[in-house]
Amino acid sequence: LAKTTQPISMDSYEGQEVNITCSHNNIATNDYITWYQQFPSQGPRFIIQGYKTKVTNEVASLFIPADRKSSTLSLPRVSLSDTAVYYCLVGDRSYNKLIFGAGTRLAVHP
Amino acid sequence: ETGVTQTPRHLVMGMTNKKSLKCEQHLGHNAMYWYKQSAKKPLELMFVYSLEERVENNSVPSRFSPECPNSSHLFLHLHTLQPEDSALYLCASSQDLTLQYEQYFGPGTRLTVT
Protein backbone atom coordinates (compact mmCIF):
# COMPACT_ATOMS: atom_id res chain seq x y z
CA LEU A 1 0.00 0.00 0.00
CA ALA A 2 1.20 3.49 -0.80
CA LYS A 3 2.51 5.42 2.19
CA THR A 4 0.86 8.76 2.84
CA THR A 5 2.22 11.85 4.56
CA GLN A 6 0.04 14.68 5.81
CA PRO A 7 0.50 17.50 8.32
CA ILE A 8 -0.06 16.54 11.93
CA SER A 9 -2.18 19.57 12.70
CA MET A 10 -3.66 22.73 11.20
CA ASP A 11 -5.47 25.75 12.58
CA SER A 12 -8.06 27.86 10.83
CA TYR A 13 -10.84 30.32 11.54
CA GLU A 14 -14.52 30.19 10.82
CA GLY A 15 -15.41 31.14 7.28
CA GLN A 16 -11.99 30.39 5.82
CA GLU A 17 -11.18 27.80 3.19
CA VAL A 18 -8.96 25.01 4.45
CA ASN A 19 -6.68 22.95 2.23
CA ILE A 20 -5.07 19.80 3.59
CA THR A 21 -2.41 18.25 1.39
CA CYS A 22 -1.44 14.59 1.42
CA SER A 23 1.70 13.23 -0.22
CA HIS A 24 1.67 9.73 -1.71
CA ASN A 25 4.77 9.41 -3.87
CA ASN A 26 4.43 5.64 -4.34
CA ILE A 27 0.82 5.63 -5.52
CA ALA A 28 0.09 2.78 -7.90
CA THR A 29 -1.83 2.91 -11.16
CA ASN A 30 -4.89 1.23 -9.68
CA ASP A 31 -4.92 3.25 -6.47
CA TYR A 32 -7.65 5.67 -5.48
CA ILE A 33 -7.36 8.47 -2.92
CA THR A 34 -9.91 8.53 -0.13
CA TRP A 35 -10.46 10.96 2.73
CA TYR A 36 -12.20 10.30 6.02
CA GLN A 37 -13.21 12.66 8.83
CA GLN A 38 -13.33 11.71 12.50
CA PHE A 39 -14.89 13.71 15.32
CA PRO A 40 -13.82 13.02 18.92
CA SER A 41 -15.24 9.78 20.34
CA GLN A 42 -16.93 8.90 17.05
CA GLY A 43 -16.10 6.59 14.19
CA PRO A 44 -14.53 7.96 11.00
CA ARG A 45 -16.83 9.13 8.22
CA PHE A 46 -16.14 8.79 4.51
CA ILE A 47 -15.87 12.25 2.91
CA ILE A 48 -14.68 11.90 -0.66
CA GLN A 49 -12.77 9.72 -3.09
CA GLY A 50 -11.01 10.47 -6.35
CA TYR A 51 -8.65 9.08 -8.93
CA LYS A 52 -7.48 12.12 -10.89
CA THR A 53 -8.21 15.81 -11.57
CA LYS A 54 -10.99 17.16 -9.38
CA VAL A 55 -13.91 15.69 -7.49
CA THR A 56 -16.52 17.75 -5.66
CA ASN A 57 -19.42 16.81 -3.45
CA GLU A 58 -21.60 18.60 -0.93
CA VAL A 59 -18.92 18.41 1.75
CA ALA A 60 -15.56 18.97 0.10
CA SER A 61 -13.45 19.06 -3.05
CA LEU A 62 -10.50 16.86 -3.85
CA PHE A 63 -7.78 18.10 -6.16
CA ILE A 64 -5.38 15.59 -7.70
CA PRO A 65 -2.55 16.76 -10.01
CA ALA A 66 -1.63 14.87 -13.13
CA ASP A 67 1.26 12.96 -11.51
CA ARG A 68 -1.07 11.87 -8.64
CA LYS A 69 1.80 12.01 -6.15
CA SER A 70 -0.20 14.27 -3.90
CA SER A 71 -3.77 15.33 -3.31
CA THR A 72 -5.47 18.25 -1.58
CA LEU A 73 -8.68 18.12 0.38
CA SER A 74 -10.42 21.48 0.28
CA LEU A 75 -13.08 22.45 2.84
CA PRO A 76 -14.89 25.66 1.84
CA ARG A 77 -15.87 28.16 4.53
CA VAL A 78 -15.19 25.99 7.57
CA SER A 79 -17.20 26.24 10.75
CA LEU A 80 -16.45 25.20 14.32
CA SER A 81 -18.13 21.87 13.61
CA ASP A 82 -15.43 21.02 11.07
CA THR A 83 -12.94 20.60 13.90
CA ALA A 84 -11.90 16.97 13.50
CA VAL A 85 -9.13 14.65 12.38
CA TYR A 86 -8.87 14.15 8.61
CA TYR A 87 -7.32 10.99 7.20
CA CYS A 88 -5.89 10.47 3.73
CA LEU A 89 -5.86 6.86 2.51
CA VAL A 90 -4.54 5.41 -0.73
CA GLY A 91 -5.30 1.98 -2.13
CA ASP A 92 -7.11 0.08 -4.82
CA ARG A 93 -10.87 -0.01 -4.66
CA SER A 94 -10.89 -3.20 -2.65
CA TYR A 95 -8.47 -1.66 -0.13
CA ASN A 96 -7.22 -4.98 1.11
CA LYS A 97 -6.67 -3.27 4.44
CA LEU A 98 -8.08 0.16 5.16
CA ILE A 99 -5.04 1.56 6.96
CA PHE A 100 -5.46 4.82 8.81
CA GLY A 101 -2.40 6.91 9.63
CA ALA A 102 -2.20 9.62 12.25
CA GLY A 103 -4.27 12.02 10.18
CA THR A 104 -4.39 15.81 10.30
CA ARG A 105 -5.97 17.38 13.35
CA LEU A 106 -7.85 20.47 12.19
CA ALA A 107 -8.86 23.05 14.78
CA VAL A 108 -11.29 25.74 13.67
CA HIS A 109 -11.36 28.83 15.89
CA PRO A 110 -14.09 31.47 16.26
CA GLU B 1 -26.60 8.44 12.10
CA THR B 2 -24.62 6.11 9.84
CA GLY B 3 -26.87 3.06 9.94
CA VAL B 4 -24.40 1.24 12.19
CA THR B 5 -25.22 1.00 15.89
CA GLN B 6 -23.06 -0.24 18.73
CA THR B 7 -23.93 -1.21 22.28
CA PRO B 8 -22.99 -0.47 24.91
CA ARG B 9 -21.51 2.97 24.28
CA HIS B 10 -19.44 2.78 27.44
CA LEU B 11 -18.19 -0.25 29.35
CA VAL B 12 -16.07 -0.62 32.44
CA MET B 13 -14.91 -4.12 33.26
CA GLY B 14 -12.47 -5.84 35.51
CA MET B 15 -9.72 -8.06 34.21
CA THR B 16 -11.57 -11.23 35.21
CA ASN B 17 -14.91 -10.28 33.69
CA LYS B 18 -16.50 -11.55 30.50
CA LYS B 19 -18.45 -9.10 28.39
CA SER B 20 -19.59 -8.70 24.81
CA LEU B 21 -19.78 -5.76 22.44
CA LYS B 22 -22.58 -5.72 19.90
CA CYS B 23 -22.73 -4.13 16.48
CA GLU B 24 -25.71 -4.00 14.14
CA GLN B 25 -25.89 -2.54 10.67
CA HIS B 26 -29.13 -1.59 8.91
CA LEU B 27 -27.57 -0.97 5.50
CA GLY B 28 -27.79 -4.39 3.88
CA HIS B 29 -24.01 -4.61 3.74
CA ASN B 30 -22.13 -7.87 3.39
CA ALA B 31 -18.82 -7.00 5.06
CA MET B 32 -18.26 -6.00 8.68
CA TYR B 33 -15.17 -4.97 10.61
CA TRP B 34 -13.86 -4.48 14.14
CA TYR B 35 -11.27 -1.77 14.81
CA LYS B 36 -9.44 -0.69 17.95
CA GLN B 37 -8.46 2.93 18.54
CA SER B 38 -6.20 3.55 21.50
CA ALA B 39 -5.40 7.02 22.76
CA LYS B 40 -3.05 8.84 20.42
CA LYS B 41 -2.69 5.83 18.10
CA PRO B 42 -4.11 5.22 14.63
CA LEU B 43 -7.03 2.90 14.11
CA GLU B 44 -6.01 -0.76 14.10
CA LEU B 45 -8.00 -3.26 12.07
CA MET B 46 -8.78 -6.31 14.19
CA PHE B 47 -11.18 -8.55 12.27
CA VAL B 48 -12.94 -8.63 8.90
CA TYR B 49 -16.06 -10.63 8.10
CA SER B 50 -17.63 -11.17 4.71
CA LEU B 51 -21.01 -12.91 4.53
CA GLU B 52 -20.59 -14.15 8.10
CA GLU B 53 -17.19 -15.68 7.33
CA ARG B 54 -14.04 -14.36 8.95
CA VAL B 55 -11.56 -13.35 6.27
CA GLU B 56 -9.00 -11.48 8.32
CA ASN B 57 -7.58 -11.76 11.80
CA ASN B 58 -4.79 -9.30 12.39
CA SER B 59 -2.82 -11.15 15.07
CA VAL B 60 -5.34 -10.21 17.71
CA PRO B 61 -4.92 -11.88 21.14
CA SER B 62 -7.31 -14.74 21.83
CA ARG B 63 -8.90 -12.81 24.69
CA PHE B 64 -10.83 -11.06 21.88
CA SER B 65 -13.26 -13.44 20.18
CA PRO B 66 -15.46 -12.21 17.31
CA GLU B 67 -18.75 -13.72 16.23
CA CYS B 68 -20.86 -12.95 13.19
CA PRO B 69 -24.18 -14.86 13.36
CA ASN B 70 -25.58 -13.10 10.28
CA SER B 71 -24.62 -10.32 7.92
CA SER B 72 -26.33 -7.67 10.06
CA HIS B 73 -24.81 -8.48 13.44
CA LEU B 74 -21.28 -8.63 14.73
CA PHE B 75 -20.14 -9.34 18.27
CA LEU B 76 -16.82 -9.02 20.05
CA HIS B 77 -16.58 -11.26 23.10
CA LEU B 78 -14.11 -10.12 25.72
CA HIS B 79 -12.53 -12.13 28.53
CA THR B 80 -9.58 -11.69 30.87
CA LEU B 81 -8.63 -8.37 29.32
CA GLN B 82 -5.64 -6.27 30.31
CA PRO B 83 -5.60 -2.56 31.19
CA GLU B 84 -3.82 -1.84 27.89
CA ASP B 85 -6.94 -3.11 26.11
CA SER B 86 -8.75 0.04 27.20
CA ALA B 87 -9.68 1.83 23.99
CA LEU B 88 -12.47 2.87 21.66
CA TYR B 89 -13.73 -0.18 19.78
CA LEU B 90 -15.31 0.65 16.46
CA CYS B 91 -17.47 -1.45 14.22
CA ALA B 92 -17.83 -0.71 10.52
CA SER B 93 -19.53 -2.16 7.47
CA SER B 94 -19.17 -1.87 3.72
CA GLN B 95 -21.25 -3.05 0.78
CA ASP B 96 -18.78 -5.86 0.26
CA LEU B 97 -15.05 -6.52 0.29
CA THR B 98 -14.57 -5.02 -3.16
CA LEU B 99 -15.80 -1.67 -1.87
CA GLN B 100 -13.85 -1.47 1.38
CA TYR B 101 -12.83 2.09 0.61
CA GLU B 102 -16.22 3.33 1.77
CA GLN B 103 -16.90 2.00 5.22
CA TYR B 104 -19.65 3.14 7.53
CA PHE B 105 -18.57 3.32 11.14
CA GLY B 106 -20.62 3.04 14.29
CA PRO B 107 -20.18 5.43 17.22
CA GLY B 108 -17.92 3.02 19.07
CA THR B 109 -17.80 1.48 22.52
CA ARG B 110 -15.48 3.20 24.98
CA LEU B 111 -13.98 0.32 26.98
CA THR B 112 -12.13 0.78 30.25
CA VAL B 113 -10.41 -2.21 31.83
CA THR B 114 -9.67 -1.82 35.52
PDB file of C-alpha atoms in Angstrom:
ATOM      1  CA  LEU A   1       0.000   0.000   0.000  1.00  0.00           C
ATOM      2  CA  ALA A   2       1.202   3.491  -0.804  1.00  0.00           C
ATOM      3  CA  LYS A   3       2.510   5.421   2.193  1.00  0.00           C
ATOM      4  CA  THR A   4       0.862   8.756   2.842  1.00  0.00           C
ATOM      5  CA  THR A   5       2.219  11.848   4.557  1.00  0.00           C
ATOM      6  CA  GLN A   6       0.036  14.683   5.811  1.00  0.00           C
ATOM      7  CA  PRO A   7       0.504  17.501   8.324  1.00  0.00           C
ATOM      8  CA  ILE A   8      -0.065  16.536  11.934  1.00  0.00           C
ATOM      9  CA  SER A   9      -2.184  19.573  12.703  1.00  0.00           C
ATOM     10  CA  MET A  10      -3.662  22.727  11.202  1.00  0.00           C
ATOM     11  CA  ASP A  11      -5.470  25.752  12.577  1.00  0.00           C
ATOM     12  CA  SER A  12      -8.062  27.859  10.831  1.00  0.00           C
ATOM     13  CA  TYR A  13     -10.843  30.322  11.541  1.00  0.00           C
ATOM     14  CA  GLU A  14     -14.524  30.186  10.822  1.00  0.00           C
ATOM     15  CA  GLY A  15     -15.410  31.138   7.278  1.00  0.00           C
ATOM     16  CA  GLN A  16     -11.991  30.394   5.818  1.00  0.00           C
ATOM     17  CA  GLU A  17     -11.178  27.802   3.188  1.00  0.00           C
ATOM     18  CA  VAL A  18      -8.960  25.005   4.448  1.00  0.00           C
ATOM     19  CA  ASN A  19      -6.684  22.954   2.226  1.00  0.00           C
ATOM     20  CA  ILE A  20      -5.065  19.797   3.588  1.00  0.00           C
ATOM     21  CA  THR A  21      -2.415  18.251   1.385  1.00  0.00           C
ATOM     22  CA  CYS A  22      -1.441  14.595   1.419  1.00  0.00           C
ATOM     23  CA  SER A  23       1.698  13.225  -0.223  1.00  0.00           C
ATOM     24  CA  HIS A  24       1.670   9.729  -1.714  1.00  0.00           C
ATOM     25  CA  ASN A  25       4.765   9.406  -3.871  1.00  0.00           C
ATOM     26  CA  ASN A  26       4.426   5.640  -4.338  1.00  0.00           C
ATOM     27  CA  ILE A  27       0.817   5.634  -5.518  1.00  0.00           C
ATOM     28  CA  ALA A  28       0.092   2.779  -7.904  1.00  0.00           C
ATOM     29  CA  THR A  29      -1.826   2.908 -11.156  1.00  0.00           C
ATOM     30  CA  ASN A  30      -4.894   1.232  -9.679  1.00  0.00           C
ATOM     31  CA  ASP A  31      -4.917   3.247  -6.470  1.00  0.00           C
ATOM     32  CA  TYR A  32      -7.648   5.674  -5.484  1.00  0.00           C
ATOM     33  CA  ILE A  33      -7.356   8.467  -2.924  1.00  0.00           C
ATOM     34  CA  THR A  34      -9.907   8.530  -0.129  1.00  0.00           C
ATOM     35  CA  TRP A  35     -10.462  10.956   2.733  1.00  0.00           C
ATOM     36  CA  TYR A  36     -12.195  10.297   6.016  1.00  0.00           C
ATOM     37  CA  GLN A  37     -13.209  12.661   8.830  1.00  0.00           C
ATOM     38  CA  GLN A  38     -13.335  11.711  12.504  1.00  0.00           C
ATOM     39  CA  PHE A  39     -14.895  13.714  15.325  1.00  0.00           C
ATOM     40  CA  PRO A  40     -13.823  13.022  18.925  1.00  0.00           C
ATOM     41  CA  SER A  41     -15.239   9.785  20.340  1.00  0.00           C
ATOM     42  CA  GLN A  42     -16.926   8.896  17.051  1.00  0.00           C
ATOM     43  CA  GLY A  43     -16.099   6.587  14.191  1.00  0.00           C
ATOM     44  CA  PRO A  44     -14.530   7.961  10.999  1.00  0.00           C
ATOM     45  CA  ARG A  45     -16.833   9.129   8.222  1.00  0.00           C
ATOM     46  CA  PHE A  46     -16.139   8.789   4.506  1.00  0.00           C
ATOM     47  CA  ILE A  47     -15.875  12.250   2.909  1.00  0.00           C
ATOM     48  CA  ILE A  48     -14.684  11.899  -0.664  1.00  0.00           C
ATOM     49  CA  GLN A  49     -12.770   9.716  -3.092  1.00  0.00           C
ATOM     50  CA  GLY A  50     -11.014  10.466  -6.346  1.00  0.00           C
ATOM     51  CA  TYR A  51      -8.650   9.076  -8.935  1.00  0.00           C
ATOM     52  CA  LYS A  52      -7.483  12.119 -10.891  1.00  0.00           C
ATOM     53  CA  THR A  53      -8.214  15.810 -11.566  1.00  0.00           C
ATOM     54  CA  LYS A  54     -10.989  17.164  -9.384  1.00  0.00           C
ATOM     55  CA  VAL A  55     -13.915  15.693  -7.494  1.00  0.00           C
ATOM     56  CA  THR A  56     -16.515  17.747  -5.656  1.00  0.00           C
ATOM     57  CA  ASN A  57     -19.418  16.810  -3.446  1.00  0.00           C
ATOM     58  CA  GLU A  58     -21.601  18.605  -0.928  1.00  0.00           C
ATOM     59  CA  VAL A  59     -18.922  18.408   1.753  1.00  0.00           C
ATOM     60  CA  ALA A  60     -15.557  18.965   0.097  1.00  0.00           C
ATOM     61  CA  SER A  61     -13.451  19.064  -3.049  1.00  0.00           C
ATOM     62  CA  LEU A  62     -10.503  16.864  -3.850  1.00  0.00           C
ATOM     63  CA  PHE A  63      -7.776  18.099  -6.163  1.00  0.00           C
ATOM     64  CA  ILE A  64      -5.376  15.592  -7.696  1.00  0.00           C
ATOM     65  CA  PRO A  65      -2.553  16.762 -10.011  1.00  0.00           C
ATOM     66  CA  ALA A  66      -1.626  14.868 -13.125  1.00  0.00           C
ATOM     67  CA  ASP A  67       1.261  12.956 -11.510  1.00  0.00           C
ATOM     68  CA  ARG A  68      -1.067  11.868  -8.636  1.00  0.00           C
ATOM     69  CA  LYS A  69       1.803  12.010  -6.147  1.00  0.00           C
ATOM     70  CA  SER A  70      -0.199  14.268  -3.897  1.00  0.00           C
ATOM     71  CA  SER A  71      -3.775  15.332  -3.310  1.00  0.00           C
ATOM     72  CA  THR A  72      -5.467  18.254  -1.583  1.00  0.00           C
ATOM     73  CA  LEU A  73      -8.685  18.115   0.378  1.00  0.00           C
ATOM     74  CA  SER A  74     -10.419  21.477   0.277  1.00  0.00           C
ATOM     75  CA  LEU A  75     -13.081  22.449   2.835  1.00  0.00           C
ATOM     76  CA  PRO A  76     -14.889  25.656   1.839  1.00  0.00           C
ATOM     77  CA  ARG A  77     -15.867  28.158   4.532  1.00  0.00           C
ATOM     78  CA  VAL A  78     -15.188  25.991   7.569  1.00  0.00           C
ATOM     79  CA  SER A  79     -17.199  26.242  10.754  1.00  0.00           C
ATOM     80  CA  LEU A  80     -16.451  25.195  14.318  1.00  0.00           C
ATOM     81  CA  SER A  81     -18.133  21.869  13.615  1.00  0.00           C
ATOM     82  CA  ASP A  82     -15.431  21.019  11.066  1.00  0.00           C
ATOM     83  CA  THR A  83     -12.943  20.602  13.905  1.00  0.00           C
ATOM     84  CA  ALA A  84     -11.898  16.975  13.498  1.00  0.00           C
ATOM     85  CA  VAL A  85      -9.131  14.647  12.376  1.00  0.00           C
ATOM     86  CA  TYR A  86      -8.874  14.154   8.612  1.00  0.00           C
ATOM     87  CA  TYR A  87      -7.318  10.989   7.201  1.00  0.00           C
ATOM     88  CA  CYS A  88      -5.893  10.466   3.732  1.00  0.00           C
ATOM     89  CA  LEU A  89      -5.860   6.864   2.506  1.00  0.00           C
ATOM     90  CA  VAL A  90      -4.545   5.412  -0.730  1.00  0.00           C
ATOM     91  CA  GLY A  91      -5.301   1.983  -2.130  1.00  0.00           C
ATOM     92  CA  ASP A  92      -7.110   0.077  -4.821  1.00  0.00           C
ATOM     93  CA  ARG A  93     -10.874  -0.011  -4.663  1.00  0.00           C
ATOM     94  CA  SER A  94     -10.889  -3.198  -2.651  1.00  0.00           C
ATOM     95  CA  TYR A  95      -8.467  -1.664  -0.133  1.00  0.00           C
ATOM     96  CA  ASN A  96      -7.215  -4.984   1.114  1.00  0.00           C
ATOM     97  CA  LYS A  97      -6.672  -3.272   4.440  1.00  0.00           C
ATOM     98  CA  LEU A  98      -8.076   0.159   5.157  1.00  0.00           C
ATOM     99  CA  ILE A  99      -5.035   1.563   6.964  1.00  0.00           C
ATOM    100  CA  PHE A 100      -5.459   4.821   8.805  1.00  0.00           C
ATOM    101  CA  GLY A 101      -2.396   6.914   9.629  1.00  0.00           C
ATOM    102  CA  ALA A 102      -2.201   9.620  12.255  1.00  0.00           C
ATOM    103  CA  GLY A 103      -4.272  12.020  10.178  1.00  0.00           C
ATOM    104  CA  THR A 104      -4.386  15.814  10.301  1.00  0.00           C
ATOM    105  CA  ARG A 105      -5.966  17.377  13.353  1.00  0.00           C
ATOM    106  CA  LEU A 106      -7.850  20.472  12.190  1.00  0.00           C
ATOM    107  CA  ALA A 107      -8.858  23.049  14.780  1.00  0.00           C
ATOM    108  CA  VAL A 108     -11.291  25.744  13.672  1.00  0.00           C
ATOM    109  CA  HIS A 109     -11.356  28.828  15.894  1.00  0.00           C
ATOM    110  CA  PRO A 110     -14.092  31.469  16.262  1.00  0.00           C
TER     111      PRO A 110
ATOM    112  CA  GLU B   1     -26.596   8.439  12.104  1.00  0.00           C
ATOM    113  CA  THR B   2     -24.623   6.114   9.842  1.00  0.00           C
ATOM    114  CA  GLY B   3     -26.870   3.061   9.945  1.00  0.00           C
ATOM    115  CA  VAL B   4     -24.399   1.239  12.188  1.00  0.00           C
ATOM    116  CA  THR B   5     -25.217   0.998  15.887  1.00  0.00           C
ATOM    117  CA  GLN B   6     -23.060  -0.235  18.726  1.00  0.00           C
ATOM    118  CA  THR B   7     -23.931  -1.205  22.276  1.00  0.00           C
ATOM    119  CA  PRO B   8     -22.994  -0.466  24.906  1.00  0.00           C
ATOM    120  CA  ARG B   9     -21.509   2.972  24.279  1.00  0.00           C
ATOM    121  CA  HIS B  10     -19.444   2.778  27.444  1.00  0.00           C
ATOM    122  CA  LEU B  11     -18.191  -0.248  29.348  1.00  0.00           C
ATOM    123  CA  VAL B  12     -16.066  -0.623  32.443  1.00  0.00           C
ATOM    124  CA  MET B  13     -14.907  -4.122  33.263  1.00  0.00           C
ATOM    125  CA  GLY B  14     -12.466  -5.841  35.509  1.00  0.00           C
ATOM    126  CA  MET B  15      -9.722  -8.065  34.208  1.00  0.00           C
ATOM    127  CA  THR B  16     -11.566 -11.230  35.212  1.00  0.00           C
ATOM    128  CA  ASN B  17     -14.913 -10.281  33.686  1.00  0.00           C
ATOM    129  CA  LYS B  18     -16.503 -11.555  30.501  1.00  0.00           C
ATOM    130  CA  LYS B  19     -18.449  -9.098  28.391  1.00  0.00           C
ATOM    131  CA  SER B  20     -19.593  -8.702  24.806  1.00  0.00           C
ATOM    132  CA  LEU B  21     -19.777  -5.760  22.437  1.00  0.00           C
ATOM    133  CA  LYS B  22     -22.575  -5.719  19.900  1.00  0.00           C
ATOM    134  CA  CYS B  23     -22.731  -4.135  16.476  1.00  0.00           C
ATOM    135  CA  GLU B  24     -25.705  -3.999  14.142  1.00  0.00           C
ATOM    136  CA  GLN B  25     -25.895  -2.538  10.674  1.00  0.00           C
ATOM    137  CA  HIS B  26     -29.126  -1.590   8.911  1.00  0.00           C
ATOM    138  CA  LEU B  27     -27.573  -0.971   5.497  1.00  0.00           C
ATOM    139  CA  GLY B  28     -27.794  -4.389   3.884  1.00  0.00           C
ATOM    140  CA  HIS B  29     -24.010  -4.608   3.738  1.00  0.00           C
ATOM    141  CA  ASN B  30     -22.130  -7.873   3.393  1.00  0.00           C
ATOM    142  CA  ALA B  31     -18.821  -7.000   5.061  1.00  0.00           C
ATOM    143  CA  MET B  32     -18.257  -5.998   8.684  1.00  0.00           C
ATOM    144  CA  TYR B  33     -15.167  -4.970  10.612  1.00  0.00           C
ATOM    145  CA  TRP B  34     -13.862  -4.482  14.140  1.00  0.00           C
ATOM    146  CA  TYR B  35     -11.273  -1.766  14.814  1.00  0.00           C
ATOM    147  CA  LYS B  36      -9.445  -0.695  17.947  1.00  0.00           C
ATOM    148  CA  GLN B  37      -8.463   2.928  18.542  1.00  0.00           C
ATOM    149  CA  SER B  38      -6.196   3.555  21.503  1.00  0.00           C
ATOM    150  CA  ALA B  39      -5.395   7.017  22.757  1.00  0.00           C
ATOM    151  CA  LYS B  40      -3.049   8.838  20.419  1.00  0.00           C
ATOM    152  CA  LYS B  41      -2.692   5.835  18.097  1.00  0.00           C
ATOM    153  CA  PRO B  42      -4.107   5.217  14.631  1.00  0.00           C
ATOM    154  CA  LEU B  43      -7.030   2.899  14.111  1.00  0.00           C
ATOM    155  CA  GLU B  44      -6.015  -0.756  14.096  1.00  0.00           C
ATOM    156  CA  LEU B  45      -7.997  -3.257  12.071  1.00  0.00           C
ATOM    157  CA  MET B  46      -8.783  -6.315  14.186  1.00  0.00           C
ATOM    158  CA  PHE B  47     -11.181  -8.554  12.270  1.00  0.00           C
ATOM    159  CA  VAL B  48     -12.936  -8.634   8.903  1.00  0.00           C
ATOM    160  CA  TYR B  49     -16.057 -10.633   8.095  1.00  0.00           C
ATOM    161  CA  SER B  50     -17.629 -11.174   4.709  1.00  0.00           C
ATOM    162  CA  LEU B  51     -21.010 -12.914   4.532  1.00  0.00           C
ATOM    163  CA  GLU B  52     -20.586 -14.150   8.101  1.00  0.00           C
ATOM    164  CA  GLU B  53     -17.194 -15.681   7.328  1.00  0.00           C
ATOM    165  CA  ARG B  54     -14.043 -14.358   8.955  1.00  0.00           C
ATOM    166  CA  VAL B  55     -11.557 -13.351   6.272  1.00  0.00           C
ATOM    167  CA  GLU B  56      -8.996 -11.479   8.318  1.00  0.00           C
ATOM    168  CA  ASN B  57      -7.579 -11.762  11.801  1.00  0.00           C
ATOM    169  CA  ASN B  58      -4.791  -9.295  12.389  1.00  0.00           C
ATOM    170  CA  SER B  59      -2.821 -11.148  15.068  1.00  0.00           C
ATOM    171  CA  VAL B  60      -5.337 -10.214  17.711  1.00  0.00           C
ATOM    172  CA  PRO B  61      -4.918 -11.883  21.143  1.00  0.00           C
ATOM    173  CA  SER B  62      -7.308 -14.741  21.830  1.00  0.00           C
ATOM    174  CA  ARG B  63      -8.899 -12.811  24.692  1.00  0.00           C
ATOM    175  CA  PHE B  64     -10.828 -11.063  21.882  1.00  0.00           C
ATOM    176  CA  SER B  65     -13.261 -13.435  20.179  1.00  0.00           C
ATOM    177  CA  PRO B  66     -15.455 -12.213  17.315  1.00  0.00           C
ATOM    178  CA  GLU B  67     -18.750 -13.717  16.226  1.00  0.00           C
ATOM    179  CA  CYS B  68     -20.863 -12.953  13.185  1.00  0.00           C
ATOM    180  CA  PRO B  69     -24.177 -14.856  13.363  1.00  0.00           C
ATOM    181  CA  ASN B  70     -25.580 -13.100  10.277  1.00  0.00           C
ATOM    182  CA  SER B  71     -24.623 -10.320   7.924  1.00  0.00           C
ATOM    183  CA  SER B  72     -26.331  -7.670  10.064  1.00  0.00           C
ATOM    184  CA  HIS B  73     -24.807  -8.481  13.435  1.00  0.00           C
ATOM    185  CA  LEU B  74     -21.278  -8.633  14.735  1.00  0.00           C
ATOM    186  CA  PHE B  75     -20.137  -9.340  18.270  1.00  0.00           C
ATOM    187  CA  LEU B  76     -16.819  -9.017  20.050  1.00  0.00           C
ATOM    188  CA  HIS B  77     -16.578 -11.261  23.100  1.00  0.00           C
ATOM    189  CA  LEU B  78     -14.111 -10.124  25.719  1.00  0.00           C
ATOM    190  CA  HIS B  79     -12.534 -12.134  28.528  1.00  0.00           C
ATOM    191  CA  THR B  80      -9.579 -11.692  30.871  1.00  0.00           C
ATOM    192  CA  LEU B  81      -8.631  -8.370  29.324  1.00  0.00           C
ATOM    193  CA  GLN B  82      -5.639  -6.274  30.310  1.00  0.00           C
ATOM    194  CA  PRO B  83      -5.600  -2.560  31.195  1.00  0.00           C
ATOM    195  CA  GLU B  84      -3.824  -1.844  27.887  1.00  0.00           C
ATOM    196  CA  ASP B  85      -6.943  -3.107  26.110  1.00  0.00           C
ATOM    197  CA  SER B  86      -8.750   0.038  27.201  1.00  0.00           C
ATOM    198  CA  ALA B  87      -9.675   1.833  23.989  1.00  0.00           C
ATOM    199  CA  LEU B  88     -12.468   2.874  21.661  1.00  0.00           C
ATOM    200  CA  TYR B  89     -13.734  -0.176  19.776  1.00  0.00           C
ATOM    201  CA  LEU B  90     -15.310   0.650  16.462  1.00  0.00           C
ATOM    202  CA  CYS B  91     -17.472  -1.454  14.221  1.00  0.00           C
ATOM    203  CA  ALA B  92     -17.833  -0.707  10.524  1.00  0.00           C
ATOM    204  CA  SER B  93     -19.531  -2.164   7.475  1.00  0.00           C
ATOM    205  CA  SER B  94     -19.168  -1.869   3.719  1.00  0.00           C
ATOM    206  CA  GLN B  95     -21.247  -3.050   0.780  1.00  0.00           C
ATOM    207  CA  ASP B  96     -18.779  -5.864   0.263  1.00  0.00           C
ATOM    208  CA  LEU B  97     -15.052  -6.521   0.291  1.00  0.00           C
ATOM    209  CA  THR B  98     -14.572  -5.021  -3.164  1.00  0.00           C
ATOM    210  CA  LEU B  99     -15.801  -1.670  -1.872  1.00  0.00           C
ATOM    211  CA  GLN B 100     -13.854  -1.469   1.379  1.00  0.00           C
ATOM    212  CA  TYR B 101     -12.831   2.094   0.609  1.00  0.00           C
ATOM    213  CA  GLU B 102     -16.219   3.326   1.768  1.00  0.00           C
ATOM    214  CA  GLN B 103     -16.900   1.998   5.221  1.00  0.00           C
ATOM    215  CA  TYR B 104     -19.652   3.142   7.526  1.00  0.00           C
ATOM    216  CA  PHE B 105     -18.568   3.316  11.141  1.00  0.00           C
ATOM    217  CA  GLY B 106     -20.618   3.041  14.287  1.00  0.00           C
ATOM    218  CA  PRO B 107     -20.176   5.434  17.219  1.00  0.00           C
ATOM    219  CA  GLY B 108     -17.918   3.019  19.066  1.00  0.00           C
ATOM    220  CA  THR B 109     -17.796   1.479  22.518  1.00  0.00           C
ATOM    221  CA  ARG B 110     -15.476   3.200  24.979  1.00  0.00           C
ATOM    222  CA  LEU B 111     -13.977   0.315  26.981  1.00  0.00           C
ATOM    223  CA  THR B 112     -12.129   0.779  30.247  1.00  0.00           C
ATOM    224  CA  VAL B 113     -10.410  -2.212  31.826  1.00  0.00           C
ATOM    225  CA  THR B 114      -9.671  -1.815  35.518  1.00  0.00           C
TER     226      THR B 114
END
